[in-house]
PDB file of C-alpha atoms in Angstrom:
ATOM      1  CA  MET R  26       0.000   0.000   0.000  1.00  0.00           C
ATOM      2  CA  GLN R  27       1.353   3.398  -0.974  1.00  0.00           C
ATOM      3  CA  ILE R  28       0.866   6.163   1.610  1.00  0.00           C
ATOM      4  CA  HIS R  29       0.700   9.707   0.298  1.00  0.00           C
ATOM      5  CA  PRO R  30       0.619  12.716   2.649  1.00  0.00           C
ATOM      6  CA  THR R  31       0.378  15.309  -0.141  1.00  0.00           C
ATOM      7  CA  ILE R  32      -2.079  16.084  -2.903  1.00  0.00           C
ATOM      8  CA  THR R  33       0.681  16.393  -5.494  1.00  0.00           C
ATOM      9  CA  THR R  34       2.194  12.960  -4.926  1.00  0.00           C
ATOM     10  CA  LEU R  35      -1.206  11.275  -4.730  1.00  0.00           C
ATOM     11  CA  ARG R  36      -2.351  12.770  -8.014  1.00  0.00           C
ATOM     12  CA  LYS R  37       0.861  11.636  -9.719  1.00  0.00           C
ATOM     13  CA  ALA R  38       0.460   8.132  -8.295  1.00  0.00           C
ATOM     14  CA  LEU R  39      -3.152   7.871  -9.475  1.00  0.00           C
ATOM     15  CA  ALA R  40      -2.464   8.969 -13.035  1.00  0.00           C
ATOM     16  CA  ASN R  41      -3.406   6.183 -15.446  1.00  0.00           C
ATOM     17  CA  VAL R  42      -4.178   3.556 -12.799  1.00  0.00           C
ATOM     18  CA  GLY R  43      -7.579   2.698 -14.252  1.00  0.00           C
ATOM     19  CA  ARG R  44     -10.920   2.815 -12.510  1.00  0.00           C
ATOM     20  CA  ILE R  45     -10.681   4.232  -8.962  1.00  0.00           C
ATOM     21  CA  ALA R  46     -12.890   3.408  -5.973  1.00  0.00           C
ATOM     22  CA  PHE R  47     -12.583   5.716  -2.973  1.00  0.00           C
ATOM     23  CA  VAL R  48     -13.469   5.231   0.700  1.00  0.00           C
ATOM     24  CA  PRO R  49     -12.918   8.351   2.839  1.00  0.00           C
ATOM     25  CA  THR R  50     -12.556   7.882   6.605  1.00  0.00           C
ATOM     26  CA  MET R  51     -11.442   9.726   9.723  1.00  0.00           C
ATOM     27  CA  GLY R  52      -9.426   6.723  10.884  1.00  0.00           C
ATOM     28  CA  ASN R  53      -9.872   4.675  14.065  1.00  0.00           C
ATOM     29  CA  LEU R  54     -10.942   1.904  11.724  1.00  0.00           C
ATOM     30  CA  HIS R  55     -13.130  -1.086  12.597  1.00  0.00           C
ATOM     31  CA  ASP R  56     -14.551  -4.030  10.657  1.00  0.00           C
ATOM     32  CA  GLY R  57     -17.321  -1.859   9.217  1.00  0.00           C
ATOM     33  CA  HIS R  58     -14.751   0.322   7.477  1.00  0.00           C
ATOM     34  CA  LEU R  59     -12.938  -2.739   6.148  1.00  0.00           C
ATOM     35  CA  ALA R  60     -16.193  -4.108   4.729  1.00  0.00           C
ATOM     36  CA  LEU R  61     -16.472  -0.884   2.717  1.00  0.00           C
ATOM     37  CA  MET R  62     -12.905  -1.360   1.428  1.00  0.00           C
ATOM     38  CA  HIS R  63     -13.738  -4.883   0.266  1.00  0.00           C
ATOM     39  CA  GLN R  64     -16.921  -3.630  -1.361  1.00  0.00           C
ATOM     40  CA  ALA R  65     -14.973  -0.895  -3.143  1.00  0.00           C
ATOM     41  CA  ARG R  66     -12.679  -3.547  -4.642  1.00  0.00           C
ATOM     42  CA  GLN R  67     -15.659  -5.000  -6.528  1.00  0.00           C
ATOM     43  CA  HIS R  68     -16.167  -1.748  -8.422  1.00  0.00           C
ATOM     44  CA  ALA R  69     -12.706  -0.670  -9.582  1.00  0.00           C
ATOM     45  CA  ASP R  70      -9.136  -1.502 -10.512  1.00  0.00           C
ATOM     46  CA  VAL R  71      -7.636   0.250  -7.487  1.00  0.00           C
ATOM     47  CA  VAL R  72      -8.940   1.212  -4.049  1.00  0.00           C
ATOM     48  CA  VAL R  73      -8.005   4.505  -2.431  1.00  0.00           C
ATOM     49  CA  ALA R  74      -8.721   5.188   1.229  1.00  0.00           C
ATOM     50  CA  SER R  75      -8.197   8.432   3.098  1.00  0.00           C
ATOM     51  CA  ILE R  76      -7.642   9.189   6.753  1.00  0.00           C
ATOM     52  CA  PHE R  77      -8.271  12.777   7.765  1.00  0.00           C
ATOM     53  CA  VAL R  78      -9.902  14.053  10.949  1.00  0.00           C
ATOM     54  CA  ASN R  79     -11.836  16.990   9.551  1.00  0.00           C
ATOM     55  CA  ARG R  80     -12.057  19.916  11.936  1.00  0.00           C
ATOM     56  CA  LEU R  81     -14.796  21.581   9.869  1.00  0.00           C
ATOM     57  CA  GLN R  82     -17.436  19.012  10.817  1.00  0.00           C
ATOM     58  CA  PHE R  83     -16.865  19.214  14.575  1.00  0.00           C
ATOM     59  CA  GLY R  84     -19.142  21.493  16.555  1.00  0.00           C
ATOM     60  CA  PRO R  85     -17.987  23.772  19.386  1.00  0.00           C
ATOM     61  CA  LYS R  86     -19.053  21.197  22.013  1.00  0.00           C
ATOM     62  CA  GLU R  87     -17.459  18.271  20.155  1.00  0.00           C
ATOM     63  CA  ASP R  88     -13.842  17.688  21.119  1.00  0.00           C
ATOM     64  CA  PHE R  89     -11.855  17.536  17.889  1.00  0.00           C
ATOM     65  CA  ASP R  90      -8.595  17.085  19.800  1.00  0.00           C
ATOM     66  CA  LYS R  91      -9.822  13.956  21.610  1.00  0.00           C
ATOM     67  CA  TYR R  92     -10.943  12.108  18.491  1.00  0.00           C
ATOM     68  CA  PRO R  93      -8.981   8.802  18.508  1.00  0.00           C
ATOM     69  CA  ARG R  94      -5.961   8.802  16.202  1.00  0.00           C
ATOM     70  CA  THR R  95      -4.775   5.226  15.575  1.00  0.00           C
ATOM     71  CA  PHE R  96      -2.786   5.688  12.393  1.00  0.00           C
ATOM     72  CA  ASP R  97      -0.333   2.780  12.636  1.00  0.00           C
ATOM     73  CA  ASN R  98      -3.078   0.282  13.440  1.00  0.00           C
ATOM     74  CA  ASP R  99      -5.268   1.751  10.710  1.00  0.00           C
ATOM     75  CA  CYS R 100      -2.498   1.291   8.140  1.00  0.00           C
ATOM     76  CA  ALA R 101      -2.048  -2.329   9.169  1.00  0.00           C
ATOM     77  CA  ARG R 102      -5.762  -2.988   8.747  1.00  0.00           C
ATOM     78  CA  LEU R 103      -5.866  -1.270   5.361  1.00  0.00           C
ATOM     79  CA  ARG R 104      -2.966  -3.415   4.179  1.00  0.00           C
ATOM     80  CA  GLU R 105      -4.865  -6.514   5.300  1.00  0.00           C
ATOM     81  CA  ALA R 106      -7.799  -5.303   3.190  1.00  0.00           C
ATOM     82  CA  ALA R 107      -5.474  -4.917   0.174  1.00  0.00           C
ATOM     83  CA  VAL R 108      -6.080  -1.182  -0.181  1.00  0.00           C
ATOM     84  CA  ASP R 109      -3.766   0.181  -2.869  1.00  0.00           C
ATOM     85  CA  PHE R 110      -3.364   3.833  -1.882  1.00  0.00           C
ATOM     86  CA  LEU R 111      -3.850   5.781   1.337  1.00  0.00           C
ATOM     87  CA  PHE R 112      -4.185   9.548   1.302  1.00  0.00           C
ATOM     88  CA  ALA R 113      -3.172  10.775   4.760  1.00  0.00           C
ATOM     89  CA  PRO R 114      -2.821  14.565   4.715  1.00  0.00           C
ATOM     90  CA  ASP R 115      -2.322  16.816   7.711  1.00  0.00           C
ATOM     91  CA  GLU R 116      -4.386  19.950   8.282  1.00  0.00           C
ATOM     92  CA  GLN R 117      -1.865  22.197   6.568  1.00  0.00           C
ATOM     93  CA  GLU R 118      -2.095  20.095   3.425  1.00  0.00           C
ATOM     94  CA  MET R 119      -5.888  20.079   3.349  1.00  0.00           C
ATOM     95  CA  TYR R 120      -6.416  23.638   4.572  1.00  0.00           C
ATOM     96  CA  PRO R 121      -3.306  25.701   3.740  1.00  0.00           C
ATOM     97  CA  ALA R 122      -5.511  28.754   4.185  1.00  0.00           C
ATOM     98  CA  PRO R 123      -8.777  29.163   6.089  1.00  0.00           C
ATOM     99  CA  GLN R 124     -11.564  27.341   4.234  1.00  0.00           C
ATOM    100  CA  ARG R 125     -13.804  30.301   3.424  1.00  0.00           C
ATOM    101  CA  TYR R 126     -15.602  28.566   0.563  1.00  0.00           C
ATOM    102  CA  VAL R 127     -17.941  26.069   2.223  1.00  0.00           C
ATOM    103  CA  LEU R 128     -20.595  23.915   0.614  1.00  0.00           C
ATOM    104  CA  GLU R 129     -24.018  24.439   2.173  1.00  0.00           C
ATOM    105  CA  PRO R 130     -26.385  21.563   1.342  1.00  0.00           C
ATOM    106  CA  ASP R 131     -30.127  22.118   1.257  1.00  0.00           C
ATOM    107  CA  SER R 132     -31.222  23.244   4.711  1.00  0.00           C
ATOM    108  CA  ALA R 133     -34.230  20.912   4.487  1.00  0.00           C
ATOM    109  CA  HIS R 134     -31.701  18.082   4.545  1.00  0.00           C
ATOM    110  CA  THR R 135     -29.227  19.456   7.082  1.00  0.00           C
ATOM    111  CA  ARG R 136     -31.377  21.004   9.827  1.00  0.00           C
ATOM    112  CA  ILE R 137     -33.213  17.795  10.695  1.00  0.00           C
ATOM    113  CA  LEU R 138     -32.223  14.707  12.684  1.00  0.00           C
ATOM    114  CA  GLU R 139     -28.412  14.752  13.057  1.00  0.00           C
ATOM    115  CA  GLY R 140     -28.239  18.296  11.745  1.00  0.00           C
ATOM    116  CA  ALA R 141     -30.585  19.516  14.476  1.00  0.00           C
ATOM    117  CA  VAL R 142     -28.295  18.032  17.116  1.00  0.00           C
ATOM    118  CA  ARG R 143     -25.022  18.939  15.353  1.00  0.00           C
ATOM    119  CA  PRO R 144     -25.516  22.309  13.612  1.00  0.00           C
ATOM    120  CA  GLY R 145     -22.942  22.958  10.905  1.00  0.00           C
ATOM    121  CA  HIS R 146     -21.812  19.341  10.807  1.00  0.00           C
ATOM    122  CA  PHE R 147     -23.085  18.540   7.336  1.00  0.00           C
ATOM    123  CA  ALA R 148     -21.659  21.686   5.751  1.00  0.00           C
ATOM    124  CA  GLY R 149     -18.234  20.730   7.086  1.00  0.00           C
ATOM    125  CA  MET R 150     -18.680  17.120   6.009  1.00  0.00           C
ATOM    126  CA  ALA R 151     -19.872  17.966   2.496  1.00  0.00           C
ATOM    127  CA  THR R 152     -17.081  20.501   2.030  1.00  0.00           C
ATOM    128  CA  VAL R 153     -14.301  18.066   2.893  1.00  0.00           C
ATOM    129  CA  VAL R 154     -15.837  15.243   0.851  1.00  0.00           C
ATOM    130  CA  LEU R 155     -16.160  17.495  -2.191  1.00  0.00           C
ATOM    131  CA  LYS R 156     -12.544  18.549  -1.711  1.00  0.00           C
ATOM    132  CA  LEU R 157     -11.438  14.912  -1.403  1.00  0.00           C
ATOM    133  CA  PHE R 158     -13.403  14.063  -4.546  1.00  0.00           C
ATOM    134  CA  ASN R 159     -11.544  16.817  -6.398  1.00  0.00           C
ATOM    135  CA  ILE R 160      -8.213  15.478  -5.137  1.00  0.00           C
ATOM    136  CA  VAL R 161      -8.774  11.761  -5.753  1.00  0.00           C
ATOM    137  CA  GLN R 162     -11.132  12.057  -8.752  1.00  0.00           C
ATOM    138  CA  PRO R 163     -12.680   8.636  -8.174  1.00  0.00           C
ATOM    139  CA  ASP R 164     -15.084   6.820 -10.437  1.00  0.00           C
ATOM    140  CA  VAL R 165     -16.838   5.248  -7.437  1.00  0.00           C
ATOM    141  CA  ALA R 166     -17.113   6.258  -3.775  1.00  0.00           C
ATOM    142  CA  VAL R 167     -18.411   3.940  -1.060  1.00  0.00           C
ATOM    143  CA  PHE R 168     -20.212   5.211   2.053  1.00  0.00           C
ATOM    144  CA  GLY R 169     -21.877   3.170   4.788  1.00  0.00           C
ATOM    145  CA  LYS R 170     -25.614   3.240   5.385  1.00  0.00           C
ATOM    146  CA  LYS R 171     -25.080   3.591   9.143  1.00  0.00           C
ATOM    147  CA  ASP R 172     -24.617   7.332   8.555  1.00  0.00           C
ATOM    148  CA  TYR R 173     -27.823   7.412   6.530  1.00  0.00           C
ATOM    149  CA  GLN R 174     -28.297  11.169   6.461  1.00  0.00           C
ATOM    150  CA  GLN R 175     -24.699  11.662   5.341  1.00  0.00           C
ATOM    151  CA  LEU R 176     -25.208   9.147   2.540  1.00  0.00           C
ATOM    152  CA  MET R 177     -28.410  10.891   1.438  1.00  0.00           C
ATOM    153  CA  ILE R 178     -26.763  14.328   1.394  1.00  0.00           C
ATOM    154  CA  LEU R 179     -23.712  13.131  -0.531  1.00  0.00           C
ATOM    155  CA  SER R 180     -25.825  11.227  -3.060  1.00  0.00           C
ATOM    156  CA  ASN R 181     -27.859  14.361  -3.710  1.00  0.00           C
ATOM    157  CA  MET R 182     -24.711  16.516  -3.848  1.00  0.00           C
ATOM    158  CA  VAL R 183     -23.163  14.302  -6.526  1.00  0.00           C
ATOM    159  CA  ARG R 184     -26.352  14.277  -8.576  1.00  0.00           C
ATOM    160  CA  GLU R 185     -27.091  18.004  -8.365  1.00  0.00           C
ATOM    161  CA  LEU R 186     -23.488  19.070  -9.032  1.00  0.00           C
ATOM    162  CA  ALA R 187     -23.191  16.566 -11.920  1.00  0.00           C
ATOM    163  CA  LEU R 188     -20.078  14.957 -10.470  1.00  0.00           C
ATOM    164  CA  PRO R 189     -18.936  11.940 -12.530  1.00  0.00           C
ATOM    165  CA  ILE R 190     -18.932   9.665  -9.480  1.00  0.00           C
ATOM    166  CA  GLU R 191     -21.084   6.689  -8.619  1.00  0.00           C
ATOM    167  CA  ILE R 192     -22.062   6.630  -4.947  1.00  0.00           C
ATOM    168  CA  VAL R 193     -22.276   3.048  -3.689  1.00  0.00           C
ATOM    169  CA  PRO R 194     -24.020   2.449  -0.335  1.00  0.00           C
ATOM    170  CA  GLY R 195     -22.525  -0.113   2.020  1.00  0.00           C
ATOM    171  CA  GLU R 196     -24.696  -2.142   4.370  1.00  0.00           C
ATOM    172  CA  THR R 197     -24.206  -1.557   8.087  1.00  0.00           C
ATOM    173  CA  THR R 198     -21.843  -4.056   9.696  1.00  0.00           C
ATOM    174  CA  ARG R 199     -23.161  -5.358  13.011  1.00  0.00           C
ATOM    175  CA  ALA R 200     -21.943  -7.308  16.009  1.00  0.00           C
ATOM    176  CA  ASP R 201     -23.623 -10.656  16.689  1.00  0.00           C
ATOM    177  CA  ASP R 202     -26.124  -8.961  19.015  1.00  0.00           C
ATOM    178  CA  GLY R 203     -27.157  -6.419  16.377  1.00  0.00           C
ATOM    179  CA  LEU R 204     -25.187  -3.392  17.549  1.00  0.00           C
ATOM    180  CA  ALA R 205     -23.989  -1.351  14.590  1.00  0.00           C
ATOM    181  CA  LEU R 206     -20.203  -1.180  14.531  1.00  0.00           C
ATOM    182  CA  SER R 207     -18.922   2.303  15.295  1.00  0.00           C
ATOM    183  CA  SER R 208     -15.753   3.899  16.577  1.00  0.00           C
ATOM    184  CA  ARG R 209     -17.909   5.299  19.375  1.00  0.00           C
ATOM    185  CA  ASN R 210     -18.641   1.811  20.733  1.00  0.00           C
ATOM    186  CA  GLY R 211     -15.213   1.810  22.325  1.00  0.00           C
ATOM    187  CA  TYR R 212     -16.416   4.416  24.797  1.00  0.00           C
ATOM    188  CA  LEU R 213     -19.109   2.119  26.224  1.00  0.00           C
ATOM    189  CA  SER R 214     -18.606   0.514  29.633  1.00  0.00           C
ATOM    190  CA  LEU R 215     -19.229  -3.228  29.933  1.00  0.00           C
ATOM    191  CA  GLU R 216     -22.706  -2.573  31.307  1.00  0.00           C
ATOM    192  CA  GLU R 217     -23.490  -0.042  28.581  1.00  0.00           C
ATOM    193  CA  ARG R 218     -22.215  -2.388  25.878  1.00  0.00           C
ATOM    194  CA  ALA R 219     -24.652  -5.061  27.091  1.00  0.00           C
ATOM    195  CA  GLU R 220     -27.494  -2.523  26.970  1.00  0.00           C
ATOM    196  CA  ALA R 221     -26.518  -0.910  23.647  1.00  0.00           C
ATOM    197  CA  PRO R 222     -28.332  -3.366  21.283  1.00  0.00           C
ATOM    198  CA  ARG R 223     -31.673  -2.112  22.617  1.00  0.00           C
ATOM    199  CA  LEU R 224     -31.632   0.706  20.071  1.00  0.00           C
ATOM    200  CA  HIS R 225     -31.396  -1.783  17.213  1.00  0.00           C
ATOM    201  CA  ARG R 226     -34.124  -3.942  18.740  1.00  0.00           C
ATOM    202  CA  GLN R 227     -36.497  -0.977  18.894  1.00  0.00           C
ATOM    203  CA  LEU R 228     -35.852  -0.164  15.239  1.00  0.00           C
ATOM    204  CA  LEU R 229     -36.482  -3.819  14.357  1.00  0.00           C
ATOM    205  CA  ARG R 230     -39.764  -3.724  16.288  1.00  0.00           C
ATOM    206  CA  ILE R 231     -40.919  -0.622  14.414  1.00  0.00           C
ATOM    207  CA  ARG R 232     -40.014  -2.149  11.075  1.00  0.00           C
ATOM    208  CA  GLU R 233     -41.890  -5.356  11.875  1.00  0.00           C
ATOM    209  CA  HIS R 234     -45.024  -3.443  12.879  1.00  0.00           C
ATOM    210  CA  ILE R 235     -44.978  -1.309   9.725  1.00  0.00           C
ATOM    211  CA  LEU R 236     -44.428  -4.328   7.496  1.00  0.00           C
ATOM    212  CA  ALA R 237     -47.408  -5.933   9.254  1.00  0.00           C
ATOM    213  CA  GLY R 238     -49.582  -2.964   8.254  1.00  0.00           C
ATOM    214  CA  GLU R 239     -49.292  -0.518  11.189  1.00  0.00           C
ATOM    215  CA  GLN R 240     -49.730   3.054   9.902  1.00  0.00           C
ATOM    216  CA  ASP R 241     -49.516   5.029  13.156  1.00  0.00           C
ATOM    217  CA  HIS R 242     -45.826   5.818  12.972  1.00  0.00           C
ATOM    218  CA  LEU R 243     -45.986   8.379  15.765  1.00  0.00           C
ATOM    219  CA  HIS R 244     -47.311   5.790  18.216  1.00  0.00           C
ATOM    220  CA  LEU R 245     -44.495   3.391  17.354  1.00  0.00           C
ATOM    221  CA  GLU R 246     -41.884   6.139  17.645  1.00  0.00           C
ATOM    222  CA  THR R 247     -43.231   7.310  21.011  1.00  0.00           C
ATOM    223  CA  GLU R 248     -43.228   3.784  22.417  1.00  0.00           C
ATOM    224  CA  ALA R 249     -39.647   3.210  21.335  1.00  0.00           C
ATOM    225  CA  MET R 250     -38.449   6.500  22.828  1.00  0.00           C
ATOM    226  CA  ALA R 251     -40.182   5.701  26.107  1.00  0.00           C
ATOM    227  CA  ASP R 252     -38.607   2.250  26.278  1.00  0.00           C
ATOM    228  CA  LEU R 253     -35.121   3.692  25.760  1.00  0.00           C
ATOM    229  CA  ALA R 254     -35.696   6.386  28.382  1.00  0.00           C
ATOM    230  CA  ALA R 255     -36.964   3.768  30.865  1.00  0.00           C
ATOM    231  CA  HIS R 256     -33.653   1.928  30.507  1.00  0.00           C
ATOM    232  CA  GLY R 257     -31.387   4.897  31.116  1.00  0.00           C
ATOM    233  CA  TRP R 258     -31.009   6.294  27.610  1.00  0.00           C
ATOM    234  CA  GLN R 259     -31.384   9.919  26.534  1.00  0.00           C
ATOM    235  CA  PRO R 260     -33.021   9.620  23.104  1.00  0.00           C
ATOM    236  CA  ASP R 261     -32.699  12.413  20.556  1.00  0.00           C
ATOM    237  CA  TYR R 262     -35.088  10.901  18.031  1.00  0.00           C
ATOM    238  CA  ILE R 263     -36.614   7.745  16.674  1.00  0.00           C
ATOM    239  CA  THR R 264     -38.506   8.496  13.499  1.00  0.00           C
ATOM    240  CA  VAL R 265     -39.836   6.977  10.292  1.00  0.00           C
ATOM    241  CA  ARG R 266     -38.905   8.978   7.205  1.00  0.00           C
ATOM    242  CA  ARG R 267     -38.877   8.841   3.428  1.00  0.00           C
ATOM    243  CA  ARG R 268     -35.585   7.351   2.245  1.00  0.00           C
ATOM    244  CA  SER R 269     -34.860   9.788  -0.575  1.00  0.00           C
ATOM    245  CA  ASP R 270     -34.742  12.997   1.478  1.00  0.00           C
ATOM    246  CA  LEU R 271     -35.606  12.019   5.086  1.00  0.00           C
ATOM    247  CA  GLN R 272     -38.756  14.122   5.074  1.00  0.00           C
ATOM    248  CA  THR R 273     -42.138  13.066   6.459  1.00  0.00           C
ATOM    249  CA  PRO R 274     -43.323  10.194   4.269  1.00  0.00           C
ATOM    250  CA  ALA R 275     -46.468   9.977   2.189  1.00  0.00           C
ATOM    251  CA  ALA R 276     -48.351   6.862   1.154  1.00  0.00           C
ATOM    252  CA  GLY R 277     -46.299   4.647  -1.115  1.00  0.00           C
ATOM    253  CA  ASP R 278     -42.904   6.121  -0.178  1.00  0.00           C
ATOM    254  CA  SER R 279     -39.927   3.872   0.505  1.00  0.00           C
ATOM    255  CA  LEU R 280     -39.235   4.171   4.239  1.00  0.00           C
ATOM    256  CA  VAL R 281     -36.376   4.105   6.707  1.00  0.00           C
ATOM    257  CA  VAL R 282     -36.558   4.234  10.499  1.00  0.00           C
ATOM    258  CA  LEU R 283     -33.735   6.135  12.178  1.00  0.00           C
ATOM    259  CA  GLY R 284     -32.712   6.488  15.795  1.00  0.00           C
ATOM    260  CA  ALA R 285     -30.168   8.385  17.853  1.00  0.00           C
ATOM    261  CA  ALA R 286     -29.748   8.266  21.607  1.00  0.00           C
ATOM    262  CA  ARG R 287     -27.137   8.802  24.268  1.00  0.00           C
ATOM    263  CA  LEU R 288     -26.206   5.934  26.575  1.00  0.00           C
ATOM    264  CA  GLY R 289     -24.070   7.268  29.375  1.00  0.00           C
ATOM    265  CA  GLN R 290     -21.569   9.560  27.662  1.00  0.00           C
ATOM    266  CA  THR R 291     -21.783   7.796  24.301  1.00  0.00           C
ATOM    267  CA  ARG R 292     -24.136   8.838  21.526  1.00  0.00           C
ATOM    268  CA  LEU R 293     -25.218   6.005  19.229  1.00  0.00           C
ATOM    269  CA  ILE R 294     -27.045   6.165  15.897  1.00  0.00           C
ATOM    270  CA  ASP R 295     -28.660   3.438  13.818  1.00  0.00           C
ATOM    271  CA  ASN R 296     -31.255   2.922  11.097  1.00  0.00           C
ATOM    272  CA  LEU R 297     -33.116   0.229   9.188  1.00  0.00           C
ATOM    273  CA  GLU R 298     -34.689   0.437   5.777  1.00  0.00           C
ATOM    274  CA  ILE R 299     -38.270  -0.827   5.675  1.00  0.00           C
TER     275      ILE R 299
END
């Protein structure tokens, strides 16, 4: 695996390599990330990963400096996954001057759900992803469904800006008990880790009821929130939305149920398509 810390050397290395699949990350990699790398391999001649902890998408109450940096271990895991190129810039390389040009996605997509809890997050995320796309110039980019709102925003960004990139969604990788794999899971205590699959179970319950014909989504959402709260969680939302734009669904829409809640000091998110 070639590691490139600069834009110039990466672009030279990627010249004439064939079809490129790209998986951007912030590092601290787990098996869910590696599943995306393997999926990317199915779509291209070479796989490019990136590791960059993007300051722009951290809010004022989110500690950018404490985000886990595990670069050596991440490189070892990427080599095991047969990734061909790693782009690993520092902040000076990515932002040699203050980033005054920022992409602002549609507010209808960014001020709901995660955006309501993390204002400014999606503008910072979309800006760095667009910049990475310009650097890597991939044919395909793979993003996990666990961050469903992120995937929706990036898919719409690529379509509306006519970027020549295919966005490929990756299924959420789960532990045996259903917990979605996340870097945040490492913050859970043993007791919290045993409790954590409850969020997934509530989403499963809602999906089963809707597939069985239940139409009162609000009742299902309220029940799930109450169950989490009764077991020590602080839920932000559990909600059934339209997949394409995460707005309130109408009859016949394809649906997804999404949830976010804090367990102790750890905030977990999950979703299931219906």
